[in-house]
XYZ file of C-alpha atoms in Angstrom:
665
model
C 0.000 0.000 0.000
C 1.344 3.411 -0.978
C 2.276 5.810 1.808
C 0.485 9.129 2.245
C 3.497 11.005 0.901
C 3.639 8.726 -2.141
C -0.065 9.363 -2.791
C 0.593 13.093 -2.582
C 3.596 12.737 -4.864
C 1.267 11.413 -7.577
C -0.288 14.890 -7.653
C 3.142 16.481 -7.846
C 4.244 14.218 -10.671
C 1.094 14.692 -12.732
C 1.174 18.442 -12.189
C 4.758 18.985 -13.247
C 4.410 16.537 -16.169
C 1.267 18.163 -17.550
C 2.657 21.678 -17.256
C 5.918 20.578 -18.823
C 4.129 18.894 -21.725
C 2.029 22.021 -22.342
C 5.004 24.279 -21.632
C 2.437 26.432 -19.886
C 0.859 26.509 -16.459
C 1.510 26.727 -12.738
C 3.194 23.649 -11.249
C 4.288 25.192 -7.950
C 0.907 25.559 -6.220
C -0.353 21.984 -6.744
C 3.034 20.619 -5.722
C 2.849 22.660 -2.530
C -0.791 21.827 -1.747
C -0.556 18.102 -2.526
C -0.305 16.960 1.102
C -3.279 19.103 2.151
C -5.320 17.702 -0.719
C -4.390 14.093 -0.035
C -5.550 14.261 3.577
C -8.789 16.074 2.758
C -9.804 13.918 -0.182
C -8.834 10.552 1.287
C -9.924 11.107 4.896
C -12.756 13.621 4.906
C -14.327 14.656 1.603
C -17.800 13.145 1.156
C -18.191 12.589 -2.579
C -18.958 9.945 -5.145
C -16.930 9.935 -8.379
C -19.618 7.755 -9.974
C -22.240 10.454 -9.381
C -20.559 13.884 -9.232
C -23.954 15.616 -8.803
C -25.099 13.718 -5.700
C -27.131 16.323 -3.809
C -25.533 15.876 -0.372
C -21.912 15.713 -1.487
C -19.306 17.982 0.054
C -18.189 20.771 -2.258
C -14.511 21.344 -3.022
C -13.342 24.626 -4.538
C -9.847 25.482 -5.741
C -9.974 29.253 -5.356
C -6.366 29.700 -6.473
C -7.407 28.217 -9.773
C -4.062 28.751 -11.498
C -3.067 25.563 -9.648
C -5.616 23.684 -11.729
C -3.516 20.563 -12.130
C -4.195 19.889 -8.461
C -7.907 19.366 -9.021
C -7.440 17.549 -12.332
C -5.050 15.152 -10.611
C -7.475 14.639 -7.731
C -10.403 13.954 -10.042
C -8.453 11.508 -12.186
C -6.852 9.656 -9.291
C -10.005 9.304 -7.214
C -12.010 7.803 -10.055
C -13.962 10.544 -11.826
C -14.539 10.222 -15.557
C -11.464 12.226 -16.451
C -9.063 9.949 -18.346
C -5.311 10.385 -18.450
C -5.575 11.463 -22.077
C -7.269 14.660 -20.878
C -4.469 15.377 -18.420
C -1.953 14.827 -21.201
C -3.798 17.448 -23.275
C -3.749 20.008 -20.440
C -4.297 23.569 -21.726
C -4.884 22.379 -25.291
C -7.894 23.108 -27.502
C -11.072 21.333 -26.319
C -9.341 19.621 -23.415
C -11.423 19.127 -20.291
C -8.303 20.175 -18.408
C -8.393 23.865 -19.244
C -5.850 26.374 -18.002
C -8.060 27.220 -15.037
C -10.875 24.990 -13.750
C -14.009 25.606 -15.809
C -17.455 24.626 -14.561
C -19.137 22.217 -16.956
C -15.961 21.007 -18.635
C -14.917 18.152 -16.345
C -17.004 16.225 -13.805
C -16.345 17.316 -10.234
C -15.521 20.941 -11.034
C -17.943 22.835 -8.791
C -17.171 26.344 -10.043
C -14.964 28.214 -12.476
C -11.971 29.733 -10.715
C -9.069 31.819 -11.887
C -9.974 35.412 -11.042
C -8.524 35.303 -7.543
C -10.774 35.767 -4.552
C -13.936 34.694 -6.324
C -13.542 31.002 -5.505
C -13.593 31.575 -1.752
C -16.493 33.996 -2.290
C -18.376 31.335 -4.266
C -17.602 29.036 -1.360
C -19.387 31.382 1.020
C -22.381 31.171 -1.321
C -22.239 27.365 -1.371
C -22.124 27.265 2.423
C -24.930 29.810 2.757
C -27.105 27.803 0.365
C -26.496 24.623 2.351
C -27.420 26.413 5.561
C -30.645 27.796 4.095
C -31.614 24.484 2.486
C -30.938 22.557 5.694
C -33.116 25.004 7.618
C -35.949 24.544 5.150
C -35.800 20.755 4.782
C -34.091 19.070 7.720
C -36.218 17.592 10.484
C -35.168 16.036 13.800
C -33.399 12.786 12.995
C -33.581 13.504 9.272
C -30.599 15.619 8.193
C -30.903 15.160 4.456
C -28.946 18.370 3.821
C -25.722 17.981 5.764
C -22.513 18.697 3.909
C -19.472 20.947 4.060
C -17.800 23.302 1.633
C -14.001 23.083 1.494
C -11.949 25.803 -0.188
C -8.250 25.931 -1.017
C -6.959 29.468 -1.474
C -3.638 31.235 -1.757
C -2.101 34.566 -0.844
C -3.519 36.162 -3.989
C -7.077 35.262 -2.999
C -6.515 36.936 0.360
C -5.128 40.075 -1.262
C -8.170 40.519 -3.496
C -10.726 42.774 -1.841
C -13.676 40.524 -2.660
C -12.348 37.904 -0.229
C -12.591 40.468 2.562
C -16.215 41.180 1.635
C -17.211 37.529 1.591
C -15.209 36.231 4.535
C -16.531 38.963 6.811
C -20.070 37.908 5.883
C -19.238 34.233 6.420
C -18.234 35.047 9.981
C -21.339 37.146 10.580
C -23.523 34.346 9.244
C -21.787 31.708 11.377
C -21.152 29.337 8.486
C -19.768 26.377 10.393
C -20.061 24.268 7.254
C -17.311 26.283 5.542
C -13.683 25.197 5.978
C -10.997 27.081 4.078
C -7.335 26.141 3.697
C -4.801 28.935 3.229
C -1.826 27.813 1.153
C 0.624 30.060 2.977
C 3.699 29.804 0.749
C 4.750 33.494 0.768
C 5.071 33.586 -3.036
C 3.181 35.241 -5.889
C 4.170 35.784 -9.511
C 6.306 38.823 -8.675
C 8.266 36.930 -6.033
C 8.341 36.869 -2.246
C 5.285 38.755 -1.024
C 6.885 40.373 2.032
C 7.097 43.682 0.190
C 3.386 43.928 -0.566
C 1.479 41.559 1.720
C 2.157 41.825 5.430
C -1.403 41.422 6.730
C -2.014 39.642 10.001
C -4.166 37.040 8.294
C -4.779 35.054 11.459
C -5.836 38.185 13.311
C -8.011 39.321 10.435
C -9.963 36.094 10.264
C -10.370 35.906 14.011
C -11.791 39.434 13.836
C -14.247 38.224 11.190
C -15.450 35.603 13.657
C -13.669 32.595 12.160
C -12.087 29.680 14.007
C -8.403 29.692 13.008
C -5.880 26.822 13.150
C -2.224 26.947 12.036
C -0.328 23.841 10.885
C 2.618 22.648 8.834
C 1.060 22.114 5.410
C 3.305 19.109 4.770
C 2.512 17.295 8.037
C -0.332 14.931 7.171
C -1.185 14.083 10.775
C -1.347 17.750 11.755
C -3.538 18.532 8.755
C -5.847 15.651 9.607
C -6.180 16.781 13.221
C -6.907 20.330 12.058
C -9.723 19.170 9.770
C -11.245 17.093 12.566
C -11.122 20.143 14.829
C -12.631 22.408 12.172
C -15.493 19.991 11.470
C -16.321 19.943 15.179
C -16.791 23.738 15.189
C -20.309 24.216 13.863
C -21.122 27.811 14.807
C -18.501 29.615 12.690
C -16.340 29.011 9.628
C -12.801 27.707 10.010
C -9.535 28.730 8.404
C -6.703 26.210 8.407
C -3.469 28.088 7.810
C -1.095 25.664 6.094
C 2.534 26.757 5.892
C 3.772 25.201 2.666
C 6.660 25.257 0.239
C 5.648 26.144 -3.293
C 7.031 23.619 -5.771
C 7.680 21.110 -2.966
C 10.236 18.548 -4.133
C 11.932 20.671 -6.772
C 15.622 20.889 -5.752
C 16.342 24.226 -7.443
C 13.005 25.998 -7.857
C 10.961 25.237 -4.765
C 10.182 28.166 -2.418
C 10.649 30.496 -5.404
C 8.418 32.321 -7.875
C 10.377 30.486 -10.590
C 7.945 27.569 -10.233
C 4.818 29.691 -9.847
C 3.784 30.322 -13.428
C 6.163 28.380 -15.670
C 7.177 24.817 -16.411
C 10.064 23.503 -14.347
C 12.061 22.430 -17.398
C 12.927 18.876 -18.429
C 16.109 18.717 -16.362
C 14.447 20.019 -13.211
C 11.523 17.620 -13.665
C 13.934 14.678 -13.653
C 15.748 16.028 -10.602
C 12.414 16.454 -8.834
C 11.456 12.866 -9.618
C 14.624 11.692 -7.906
C 14.082 14.033 -4.977
C 10.558 12.691 -4.452
C 11.504 9.066 -5.050
C 8.989 8.893 -7.909
C 10.135 6.210 -10.373
C 7.149 6.093 -12.729
C 7.393 7.535 -16.222
C 5.492 10.737 -17.100
C 1.704 10.256 -16.891
C 2.080 6.758 -15.455
C 0.595 5.939 -12.051
C 1.567 2.760 -10.154
C -1.262 0.355 -9.336
C -0.878 0.744 -5.573
C -1.211 4.528 -5.922
C -4.423 4.187 -7.947
C -5.704 1.769 -5.312
C -4.888 4.207 -2.523
C -6.750 7.037 -4.244
C -9.812 5.233 -5.650
C -12.926 6.700 -3.973
C -15.577 5.011 -6.090
C -16.516 2.176 -3.751
C -16.525 4.343 -0.637
C -18.347 7.145 -2.435
C -21.041 4.826 -3.758
C -21.556 3.447 -0.248
C -21.904 6.947 1.225
C -24.471 7.905 -1.371
C -26.343 4.638 -0.806
C -26.535 5.423 2.917
C -27.937 8.867 2.080
C -30.467 7.326 -0.310
C -31.755 5.156 2.546
C -32.033 8.251 4.745
C -33.891 10.124 2.026
C -36.262 7.195 1.477
C -37.138 7.230 5.187
C -37.548 10.997 5.000
C -39.861 10.631 2.002
C -42.116 8.276 3.950
C -42.405 10.614 6.915
C -42.385 13.921 4.993
C -43.614 13.145 1.463
C -44.489 16.731 0.542
C -41.110 18.059 1.662
C -39.304 15.227 -0.132
C -41.140 16.022 -3.363
C -40.349 19.724 -2.935
C -36.672 18.956 -2.291
C -36.495 16.766 -5.400
C -38.139 19.478 -7.515
C -35.836 22.206 -6.337
C -32.635 20.196 -6.673
C -33.708 19.356 -10.230
C -34.180 23.083 -10.941
C -37.843 22.690 -11.894
C -40.428 25.408 -11.316
C -43.611 24.782 -9.271
C -46.545 23.148 -11.051
C -48.667 26.294 -10.624
C -45.976 28.590 -12.027
C -47.447 29.330 -15.460
C -50.992 29.703 -14.203
C -49.923 32.107 -11.467
C -47.584 34.202 -13.595
C -50.037 34.469 -16.493
C -52.669 35.734 -14.083
C -50.266 38.299 -12.659
C -49.366 39.654 -16.106
C -53.041 40.058 -17.021
C -53.760 41.762 -13.710
C -50.824 44.121 -14.193
C -51.967 45.002 -17.696
C -55.450 45.859 -16.454
C -54.024 48.373 -13.972
C -51.704 50.055 -16.520
C -50.135 52.060 -13.689
C -47.709 54.911 -14.208
C -45.058 54.002 -11.642
C -41.295 53.660 -11.508
C -40.111 50.402 -12.992
C -38.288 49.674 -9.697
C -41.719 49.858 -8.001
C -43.191 47.601 -10.665
C -40.311 45.249 -9.935
C -41.167 45.169 -6.235
C -44.784 44.415 -7.112
C -43.587 41.525 -9.243
C -41.234 40.241 -6.545
C -44.134 40.289 -4.095
C -46.297 38.246 -6.444
C -43.564 35.751 -7.295
C -42.509 35.240 -3.670
C -45.895 33.621 -3.028
C -45.253 31.102 -5.799
C -41.516 30.425 -5.373
C -40.380 29.051 -1.999
C -36.831 28.929 -3.420
C -36.766 32.693 -4.044
C -33.753 34.233 -2.266
C -33.540 38.013 -2.455
C -30.990 40.523 -1.322
C -29.404 43.908 -1.806
C -26.063 45.587 -1.212
C -27.297 48.023 1.454
C -29.906 49.603 -0.819
C -33.046 47.618 -0.068
C -35.180 50.744 0.382
C -33.952 52.180 -2.906
C -33.755 49.021 -5.001
C -37.139 47.890 -3.633
C -35.969 44.291 -3.610
C -37.743 43.084 -0.471
C -41.365 42.296 0.310
C -43.520 41.231 3.239
C -43.176 37.525 2.390
C -39.434 37.573 2.911
C -37.810 36.684 6.215
C -34.561 38.572 6.552
C -31.352 36.730 7.357
C -30.191 38.297 10.611
C -26.852 37.293 12.061
C -27.004 33.528 12.357
C -30.777 33.240 11.802
C -31.810 31.741 8.440
C -34.290 33.399 6.108
C -34.808 34.184 2.438
C -33.636 37.789 2.145
C -29.997 38.789 2.612
C -28.631 42.163 3.621
C -25.193 41.994 1.998
C -24.051 45.400 3.215
C -22.025 47.644 0.906
C -20.481 44.682 -0.912
C -21.655 44.641 -4.535
C -18.834 42.426 -5.811
C -19.148 40.052 -2.886
C -22.915 39.855 -3.293
C -22.890 38.763 -6.916
C -19.998 36.322 -6.417
C -21.800 34.814 -3.414
C -24.946 34.554 -5.536
C -22.914 32.577 -8.082
C -22.062 30.061 -5.353
C -25.700 29.881 -4.284
C -26.775 29.178 -7.855
C -24.087 26.523 -8.283
C -25.175 24.786 -5.097
C -28.726 24.445 -6.363
C -32.147 24.551 -4.760
C -32.431 28.340 -4.600
C -33.065 31.156 -7.093
C -30.933 34.130 -6.090
C -31.305 37.773 -7.004
C -29.507 40.827 -5.677
C -29.940 44.545 -6.103
C -27.768 47.628 -6.267
C -27.668 50.908 -8.178
C -26.931 50.316 -11.837
C -23.771 52.432 -11.651
C -22.290 50.135 -9.002
C -22.576 47.082 -11.208
C -19.107 48.142 -12.342
C -17.789 47.108 -8.931
C -19.252 43.665 -9.555
C -18.628 43.267 -13.283
C -16.231 40.334 -12.908
C -18.742 38.326 -10.845
C -21.501 39.112 -13.342
C -19.200 38.029 -16.151
C -18.441 34.781 -14.305
C -22.173 34.071 -13.978
C -22.482 34.470 -17.746
C -19.414 32.308 -18.366
C -20.779 29.520 -16.151
C -24.342 29.900 -17.497
C -25.756 30.510 -14.026
C -29.381 31.687 -13.671
C -28.720 34.564 -11.277
C -30.629 37.835 -11.488
C -29.168 41.311 -10.966
C -31.634 44.061 -10.085
C -30.033 47.338 -11.173
C -32.025 50.455 -10.344
C -31.522 54.192 -10.917
C -30.820 53.422 -14.519
C -29.973 56.781 -16.142
C -29.629 60.534 -15.751
C -33.343 60.343 -14.938
C -32.406 59.319 -11.403
C -31.510 62.945 -10.842
C -29.928 64.842 -8.005
C -27.185 62.403 -6.990
C -25.295 63.637 -10.008
C -22.897 62.093 -12.516
C -21.215 59.767 -9.992
C -24.522 57.916 -9.721
C -25.902 58.328 -13.246
C -25.184 55.432 -15.615
C -24.311 56.448 -19.157
C -22.384 53.552 -20.654
C -23.411 50.832 -18.193
C -26.462 49.378 -19.917
C -24.625 48.958 -23.197
C -21.517 47.561 -21.545
C -23.644 44.959 -19.758
C -25.216 43.984 -23.073
C -21.759 43.235 -24.435
C -21.146 40.462 -21.864
C -21.696 37.221 -23.815
C -24.649 35.199 -22.513
C -25.960 38.018 -20.291
C -29.592 38.967 -20.887
C -30.093 42.656 -20.095
C -33.678 43.868 -19.714
C -34.617 47.562 -19.603
C -38.415 47.382 -19.396
C -40.686 50.278 -20.262
C -43.653 49.663 -17.978
C -45.137 47.309 -15.385
C -46.108 44.649 -17.912
C -42.644 44.557 -19.440
C -41.171 44.406 -15.924
C -43.351 41.417 -15.065
C -42.469 39.589 -18.280
C -38.767 40.351 -17.822
C -38.806 38.945 -14.272
C -40.671 35.815 -15.307
C -38.414 35.215 -18.315
C -35.346 35.699 -16.118
C -36.544 33.129 -13.594
C -37.444 30.663 -16.326
C -34.026 31.040 -17.901
C -31.708 28.166 -16.963
C -28.682 28.802 -19.161
C -27.425 32.179 -18.023
C -27.881 35.296 -15.888
C -30.200 38.242 -16.384
C -29.935 41.896 -15.414
C -33.024 44.024 -14.865
C -32.266 47.713 -15.449
C -34.931 49.774 -13.699
C -35.892 53.405 -13.277
C -36.204 55.563 -10.200
C -38.654 57.912 -11.935
C -42.192 56.981 -12.969
C -42.775 55.542 -16.418
C -46.102 55.656 -18.228
C -48.205 52.525 -18.153
C -49.042 51.158 -21.590
C -52.208 49.241 -22.411
C -51.056 46.058 -24.119
C -52.801 43.622 -26.392
C -52.651 40.054 -25.100
C -50.400 39.210 -28.053
C -47.815 41.601 -26.629
C -47.157 39.312 -23.670
C -45.416 36.694 -25.808
C -43.890 39.363 -28.047
C -42.200 41.046 -25.090
C -40.485 37.722 -24.372
C -38.788 38.044 -27.753
C -36.898 41.106 -26.576
C -38.332 43.539 -29.116
C -41.797 44.013 -30.563
C -44.101 46.510 -32.236
C -45.786 48.363 -29.420
C -47.653 50.710 -31.759
C -47.905 50.304 -35.503
C -47.783 53.231 -37.922
C -51.095 54.988 -38.473
C -51.091 53.726 -42.018
C -49.837 50.154 -41.710
C -49.079 49.925 -45.412
C -46.722 52.898 -45.212
C -44.091 53.064 -42.491
C -41.925 56.148 -42.893
C -39.766 55.723 -39.793
C -39.186 53.129 -37.081
C -38.634 54.526 -33.595
C -36.826 52.114 -31.255
C -36.750 52.814 -27.533
C -36.223 51.160 -24.167
C -37.249 51.873 -20.609
C -38.494 55.322 -19.717
C -37.889 56.584 -23.246
C -40.650 54.385 -24.695
C -43.321 56.777 -23.437
C -41.333 59.611 -25.022
C -41.444 58.046 -28.488
C -45.117 57.218 -28.040
C -45.811 60.936 -27.515
C -43.576 61.797 -30.445
C -45.539 59.485 -32.729
C -48.637 61.666 -32.471
C -46.726 64.847 -33.321
C -45.083 63.138 -36.278
C -48.486 61.941 -37.507
C -49.714 65.520 -37.551
C -46.859 66.253 -39.945
C -47.772 63.302 -42.162
C -44.981 61.031 -40.924
C -46.094 57.489 -40.100
C -43.979 56.055 -37.282
C -43.810 52.486 -36.021
C -42.913 52.295 -32.326
C -40.690 49.382 -31.338
C -40.114 48.713 -27.678
C -36.923 46.712 -27.244
C -36.632 45.743 -23.569
C -33.842 43.242 -24.268
C -31.565 43.586 -27.267
C -29.812 40.351 -26.236
C -33.018 38.343 -26.433
C -34.116 40.098 -29.632
C -30.817 39.217 -31.294
C -31.510 35.511 -30.697
C -34.771 35.556 -32.660
C -34.904 34.176 -36.189
C -34.299 36.554 -39.053
C -37.904 36.455 -40.226
C -39.131 37.783 -36.897
C -36.454 40.450 -36.684
C -37.251 41.625 -40.190
C -40.929 41.880 -39.297
C -40.044 44.307 -36.504
C -37.198 46.230 -38.127
C -38.339 46.235 -41.729
C -35.524 46.445 -44.223
C -35.348 49.703 -46.121
C -37.169 51.762 -43.509
C -35.050 54.357 -41.734
C -34.759 54.187 -37.964
C -34.170 56.342 -34.924
C -33.212 54.881 -31.529
C -33.963 56.684 -28.274
C -32.249 55.658 -25.034
C -30.706 57.629 -22.175
C -27.314 56.069 -22.724
C -24.390 56.075 -25.131
C -25.301 56.285 -28.805
C -22.764 54.051 -30.554
C -24.376 50.830 -29.335
C -27.486 51.489 -31.434
C -25.671 51.656 -34.780
C -26.104 47.898 -35.202
C -29.878 48.459 -35.373
C -30.166 51.809 -37.140
C -27.171 51.766 -39.481
C -25.050 54.761 -40.393
C -28.014 56.534 -41.956
C -30.158 56.323 -38.822
C -30.317 58.640 -35.841
C -29.902 58.273 -32.091
C -31.237 60.418 -29.307
C -28.836 59.505 -26.542
C -26.101 60.852 -24.297
C -22.344 60.555 -24.750
C -21.251 62.740 -21.852
C -21.502 62.416 -18.101
C -24.618 63.872 -16.498
C -25.238 66.690 -14.054
C -26.810 67.119 -10.633
C -30.419 68.272 -10.904
C -33.932 66.810 -10.733
C -34.387 63.988 -13.222
C -37.006 65.746 -15.305
C -34.790 68.795 -15.651
C -31.884 66.655 -16.779
C -33.948 64.756 -19.313
C -34.985 68.012 -20.940
C -31.489 69.520 -20.698
C -29.908 66.554 -22.445
C -32.474 66.452 -25.228
C -34.886 63.728 -24.204
C -37.881 65.695 -25.384
C -40.589 65.252 -27.968
C -39.245 68.220 -29.907
C -35.779 66.698 -30.159
C -37.096 63.286 -31.185
C -39.231 64.872 -33.904
C -36.285 66.990 -35.039
C -34.021 63.933 -35.229
C -36.600 61.974 -37.218
C -36.978 64.752 -39.764
C -33.209 65.072 -40.130
C -32.906 61.331 -40.785
C -35.699 61.379 -43.341
C -34.003 64.158 -45.306
C -30.709 62.290 -45.620
């Protein structure tokens, strides 16, 4: 039987061999963390390589994702469906072993990591989701939700500000199911970190309310004891500080940044093999090492035990068991369509002139009665974002609920929401001012990259928000969000469009959505029933030209500017100009429609004018060089919203003027 060190050396060998073969990668971190990983995966991690999606598995996250060969080695060795051929093709086109771990590429990868700090923040989301799900489903003697989240992270993760945001919250929430390992090797790409990272990490985490343990990261017994101790602490998260040597085993490059982000070199690889006593050829694993790592039998037995527990639970609590199964599968309630259709019709009958953020709160209130998995939140702006409702129970300290006050932590909020979505069983949304989405852009991008169905509620969407001035007035933000691949951005024009946008966002399973909402009132439109499905297509004809056979101009608008173009249509008609009004709440969704539908909305050969309180260049793809845009390409000013709208040209007169200029070209 292979020794613990020999089992760990398999990780070191695979890591340095794969990086060397690719001539690209980071061998030092996995070589340094190999002993930590061996103890955790072989002694503590509850998982089943045969079924990587088992609901009550522990979650493992490699936050310092540049050390990706660590997790690829672990998955291969322990029996996941990740063959050696994939490790040999590390960092090559279409390999499952990508440069950084990518969710959905290889079984057992719980989240995409690489942007440092976001993995540990996702981990907080995983742990929070487990805590909320256990509160909702567990009964005395029936702990069907009972697992831990384990996170490996490095110095870089701790330097990134988002880790501060998330780890402080983890302490406040008392997430005893979260155990993080700090790979304390004192090295980053630029070298020894003493010149730029001298934080008292132990003191910082104790101040957050974490349980902190310090060990030699190459002492397997000490690591094992630390994990046992951490698992016994259930009222707060634990940090295990592991003092390690980066590139452990390399005679000439260990403890140096030389092995951080580059292959060791053929000669050094051979010297390291001798130093470690590893006799196997590159990408060859001895039989006794495979035997020592194989977790398939044990994992299958653990899942079988849980299946027996869940069967007993189902007998005693059949309704809860059915609800748990539905939510883990990501299915919506059976009464979803009936309830949401009724709400849309009711909203249309009212045709209220209210701010779209208020319409959003009305929708949240209606949906909260239908969706027990709804999990709301805001980054300290609940009263402004209007993201809460009477049905929500607020998470307070260590008390569970379904509405989270994240504090002023926009980046942390959206990265935590990513972890919640990855865990499953909950539908997470979070609000902030639209301008502050820039703080969180990387987390929003990661949601799009991983195809996670999170929802960002972004209010105060333009200069129309008024007196706070240009620091708080988004100009370029809506368009920049639209440019994130796989992000659906909705800027609805009235209560009906808000309702449809919310419902479509919740029904979406292959990516995130952002709802861009106004502070100021927007006019309610009376919709035909056919509009309800048309809105779902992202763009539709809200009002056809007076003479349907002759369309002189197509006016495209979003959000609060839709009512402006509707008013302009009447003035244009008086001058003999027939205008079609197109409301385009989501350009992303509209772009996915078939060409026939798009041509029916934006008829070829008809000139167009777009109206949106944002940058103008974005709209050229819809209006062409010969079209016109009523927009804004400068920062705003501080004044009441209505004053600013007029000052910057969002008036009927200016729309009419722009249309006439376009028609004379």
